[in-house]
């Protein structure tokens, strides 16, 4: 719509002064043509002719107007009534019988034209009636109701807070009501934005949600790993049960490297005569085998009750290469009560100190121990372990092959003041020191404590 159409509403049209009254036309002046109804453009915009009796200043006098036409006389015959046939005229042929009468078109409207005319003149013509006569304004709008004032006064006192809003006046369409919202509690700032709708600025984006999910997942994984490690450490730190340690001791011979059970070099602090340090070097390791050729017949008979799973042996030499020591470990089939009974029997009957209950040496060819036989055995010890199913023993002798007529148990040779050949040469200390160290290594491999739980035989 054009800019002029914005002023079609009476509220936006500036006030227009009323038209001045027209002067009456003088006698003899031509009668102006009547203004057609329904064409406000012609009625408003047609120029009003100037009064011929008043000449314009400085203009020549106008000539006299010609005489008016004579008015015809009034007819003497009254017009025919409505619906009657007019009288026949002799100068015309009779008319054909008329058919049904055609419908009479409706008269043109006397108010505003029905067709919309988007012109400045149309709006100005219609605004004149609105401002000059309130009745014409109501008639032009097609309603009988009086026009509403510009600033209507309130019909009553203002509504109380929380009550229903007043209904709109008649003739106006109902306006949509705003959604009701609950006021925030005291001390809480109201939320900015449309009521009942969450602000877009507060809605997290998908990328932010994904980052938050990854963060939560990562924290959960790290926490789970830390908790698992903590529980694992707690489980490892807890001491194993005696049954578990005993069962594991039976498997150490094939689950543990030989260097952990029989180290290449063993150092004994204050393990020699007079508190001197001793060092032993491994010179040979026997393949694992059975127990039939490792003991004297009587010692083998005494150990038969425990059974034999495997026998492991290794031979060491001292730092001077003058003494050689064979260390052995027999894995038994006995249970814990059986090992306790065997240890008690060896202790009470002194089976570990009898010279007819000696273990045999392992004399490896090409080593300093190749001449180490039965006659060269000088000292020995036998240990019946009770926390794991293992029997540890050690036997020592001279490397040059000399014969020893009276071998002495290691526990007797290490006593202070002993003057025997095994005691003075330190062969008793060698047998005891290596037996203690190998027994400790087997206990560590099984997860047991290193404290000795049995008396030496």
Coordinates of N, CA, C and O in Angstrom, one line a residue, residues 264-326:
X264 N 75.0 -67.6 41.6 CA 76.3 -67.9 41.0 C 77.4 -67.6 42.1 O 78.4 -68.3 42.2
X265 N 77.1 -66.6 42.9 CA 78.1 -66.2 43.9 C 77.3 -65.9 45.2 O 76.3 -65.2 45.2
X266 N 77.7 -66.5 46.3 CA 77.1 -66.3 47.6 C 78.1 -65.7 48.6 O 79.2 -66.3 48.7
X267 N 77.7 -64.7 49.2 CA 78.6 -64.0 50.2 C 78.0 -64.2 51.6 O 76.8 -63.9 51.8
X268 N 78.8 -64.7 52.5 CA 78.4 -64.9 53.9 C 79.1 -64.0 54.8 O 80.3 -64.1 55.0
X269 N 78.4 -62.9 55.3 CA 79.1 -62.0 56.2 C 79.2 -62.6 57.6 O 78.2 -63.1 58.2
X270 N 80.4 -62.6 58.1 CA 80.8 -63.2 59.4 C 80.4 -64.7 59.5 O 80.0 -65.2 60.5
X271 N 80.4 -65.3 58.3 CA 80.0 -66.7 58.3 C 81.2 -67.7 58.4 O 81.0 -68.9 58.5
X272 N 82.4 -67.2 58.5 CA 83.6 -68.1 58.6 C 84.1 -68.2 60.0 O 83.5 -67.6 61.0
X273 N 85.2 -68.9 60.2 CA 85.7 -69.1 61.6 C 86.2 -67.7 62.1 O 86.8 -66.9 61.4
X274 N 85.8 -67.5 63.4 CA 86.2 -66.2 64.0 C 85.5 -65.0 63.5 O 85.9 -63.9 63.7
X275 N 84.3 -65.3 62.8 CA 83.5 -64.1 62.3 C 84.0 -63.6 61.0 O 83.6 -62.5 60.6
X276 N 84.9 -64.3 60.3 CA 85.4 -63.9 59.0 C 84.3 -64.0 57.9 O 83.5 -64.9 58.0
X277 N 84.4 -63.2 56.9 CA 83.5 -63.2 55.8 C 83.9 -64.4 54.9 O 85.1 -64.6 54.7
X278 N 82.9 -65.0 54.3 CA 83.2 -66.1 53.3 C 82.5 -65.8 52.0 O 81.4 -65.2 52.0
X279 N 83.1 -66.3 50.9 CA 82.5 -66.1 49.6 C 82.6 -67.5 48.9 O 83.7 -68.1 48.9
X280 N 81.5 -67.9 48.3 CA 81.4 -69.1 47.5 C 81.0 -68.9 46.1 O 80.1 -68.1 45.8
X281 N 81.6 -69.6 45.2 CA 81.3 -69.5 43.8 C 80.7 -70.8 43.3 O 81.3 -71.9 43.5
X282 N 79.7 -70.7 42.5 CA 79.1 -71.9 41.9 C 79.9 -72.4 40.8 O 80.2 -71.7 39.8
X283 N 80.3 -73.7 40.8 CA 81.1 -74.3 39.7 C 80.4 -75.4 38.9 O 80.9 -75.7 37.9
X284 N 79.2 -75.9 39.4 CA 78.5 -76.9 38.7 C 77.1 -77.0 39.2 O 76.8 -76.7 40.3
X285 N 76.2 -77.3 38.2 CA 74.7 -77.5 38.5 C 74.3 -78.8 38.0 O 74.5 -79.1 36.8
X286 N 73.7 -79.7 38.8 CA 73.3 -81.0 38.3 C 71.9 -80.9 37.7 O 71.0 -80.1 38.2
X287 N 71.6 -81.6 36.6 CA 70.3 -81.6 36.1 C 69.3 -82.2 37.2 O 69.7 -83.1 38.0
X288 N 68.1 -81.8 37.1 CA 67.1 -82.3 38.1 C 66.9 -83.8 37.8 O 66.8 -84.2 36.7
X289 N 66.8 -84.5 38.9 CA 66.7 -85.9 38.8 C 65.9 -86.5 39.9 O 65.3 -85.7 40.8
X290 N 65.9 -87.8 40.1 CA 65.3 -88.5 41.2 C 66.2 -88.4 42.4 O 67.3 -87.9 42.4
X291 N 65.8 -89.1 43.5 CA 66.5 -89.1 44.8 C 67.2 -90.4 45.1 O 67.8 -90.5 46.2
X292 N 67.3 -91.4 44.2 CA 67.8 -92.7 44.5 C 69.3 -92.7 44.7 O 69.8 -93.5 45.5
X293 N 70.1 -91.8 44.1 CA 71.6 -91.9 44.2 C 72.1 -90.6 44.9 O 73.3 -90.3 44.7
X294 N 71.3 -90.0 45.8 CA 71.8 -88.7 46.4 C 72.2 -88.9 47.9 O 72.8 -88.0 48.4
X295 N 71.8 -90.1 48.5 CA 72.1 -90.2 49.9 C 72.7 -91.6 50.2 O 72.6 -92.5 49.4
X296 N 73.2 -91.7 51.4 CA 73.6 -93.0 51.9 C 72.3 -93.8 52.1 O 71.2 -93.2 52.3
X297 N 72.4 -95.1 52.1 CA 71.2 -96.0 52.1 C 70.3 -95.7 53.3 O 69.1 -95.6 53.2
X298 N 70.9 -95.5 54.5 CA 70.1 -95.2 55.7 C 69.3 -93.8 55.6 O 68.2 -93.7 56.1
X299 N 70.0 -92.8 55.1 CA 69.4 -91.5 55.0 C 68.3 -91.5 54.0 O 67.2 -90.9 54.1
X300 N 68.5 -92.3 52.9 CA 67.5 -92.4 51.9 C 66.3 -93.1 52.4 O 65.1 -92.7 52.1
X301 N 66.5 -94.1 53.3 CA 65.4 -94.8 53.9 C 64.6 -93.9 54.9 O 63.4 -93.9 54.9
X302 N 65.3 -93.0 55.6 CA 64.7 -92.1 56.5 C 63.8 -91.0 55.8 O 62.8 -90.6 56.3
X303 N 64.2 -90.7 54.5 CA 63.5 -89.7 53.8 C 62.4 -90.3 52.8 O 61.7 -89.5 52.2
X304 N 62.3 -91.6 52.8 CA 61.4 -92.2 51.9 C 59.9 -91.9 52.3 O 59.1 -91.8 51.4
X305 N 59.7 -91.7 53.6 CA 58.3 -91.5 54.0 C 57.7 -90.1 53.4 O 56.5 -90.0 53.2
X306 N 58.6 -89.2 53.2 CA 58.2 -87.9 52.7 C 58.0 -87.9 51.2 O 57.3 -87.1 50.6
X307 N 58.6 -88.9 50.5 CA 58.4 -89.0 49.0 C 59.4 -88.0 48.3 O 60.0 -87.1 48.9
X308 N 59.5 -88.2 47.1 CA 60.5 -87.4 46.3 C 59.8 -87.0 45.0 O 59.4 -87.8 44.2
X309 N 59.6 -85.7 44.8 CA 59.1 -85.1 43.5 C 60.3 -84.8 42.6 O 60.3 -85.2 41.4
X310 N 61.3 -84.1 43.1 CA 62.5 -83.8 42.3 C 63.6 -83.5 43.2 O 63.5 -83.1 44.4
X311 N 64.9 -83.7 42.7 CA 66.1 -83.4 43.4 C 66.9 -82.4 42.6 O 67.2 -82.7 41.4
X312 N 67.3 -81.3 43.2 CA 68.2 -80.3 42.6 C 69.5 -80.2 43.4 O 69.5 -80.1 44.6
X313 N 70.6 -80.1 42.7 CA 71.9 -80.0 43.3 C 72.8 -79.0 42.6 O 72.7 -78.8 41.3
X314 N 73.7 -78.4 43.3 CA 74.7 -77.5 42.8 C 76.0 -77.6 43.7 O 75.9 -77.9 44.9
X315 N 77.2 -77.4 43.1 CA 78.5 -77.5 43.8 C 79.1 -76.2 43.8 O 79.2 -75.5 42.7
X316 N 79.7 -75.7 44.9 CA 80.4 -74.4 45.1 C 81.8 -74.7 45.5 O 82.1 -75.7 46.1
X317 N 82.6 -73.7 45.3 CA 84.0 -73.7 45.8 C 84.2 -72.4 46.6 O 83.7 -71.4 46.3
X318 N 85.1 -72.5 47.6 CA 85.4 -71.3 48.4 C 86.4 -70.4 47.7 O 86.8 -70.7 46.5
X319 N 86.7 -69.3 48.3 CA 87.5 -68.3 47.6 C 89.0 -68.9 47.3 O 89.6 -68.5 46.3
X320 N 89.5 -69.8 48.1 CA 90.8 -70.3 47.9 C 90.8 -71.6 47.0 O 91.9 -72.1 46.7
X321 N 89.7 -72.0 46.6 CA 89.5 -73.2 45.8 C 90.1 -74.5 46.6 O 90.4 -75.5 45.9
X322 N 90.2 -74.4 47.9 CA 90.7 -75.6 48.6 C 89.5 -76.4 49.2 O 89.8 -77.6 49.6
X323 N 88.4 -75.8 49.3 CA 87.2 -76.5 49.8 C 86.1 -76.5 48.8 O 85.8 -75.5 48.1
X324 N 85.3 -77.6 48.7 CA 84.2 -77.7 47.8 C 83.0 -78.1 48.6 O 83.1 -78.9 49.6
X325 N 81.8 -77.6 48.2 CA 80.5 -77.8 48.9 C 79.5 -78.2 47.9 O 79.3 -77.5 46.9
X326 N 78.7 -79.3 48.2 CA 77.5 -79.6 47.4 C 76.3 -79.3 48.2 O 76.2 -79.8 49.3

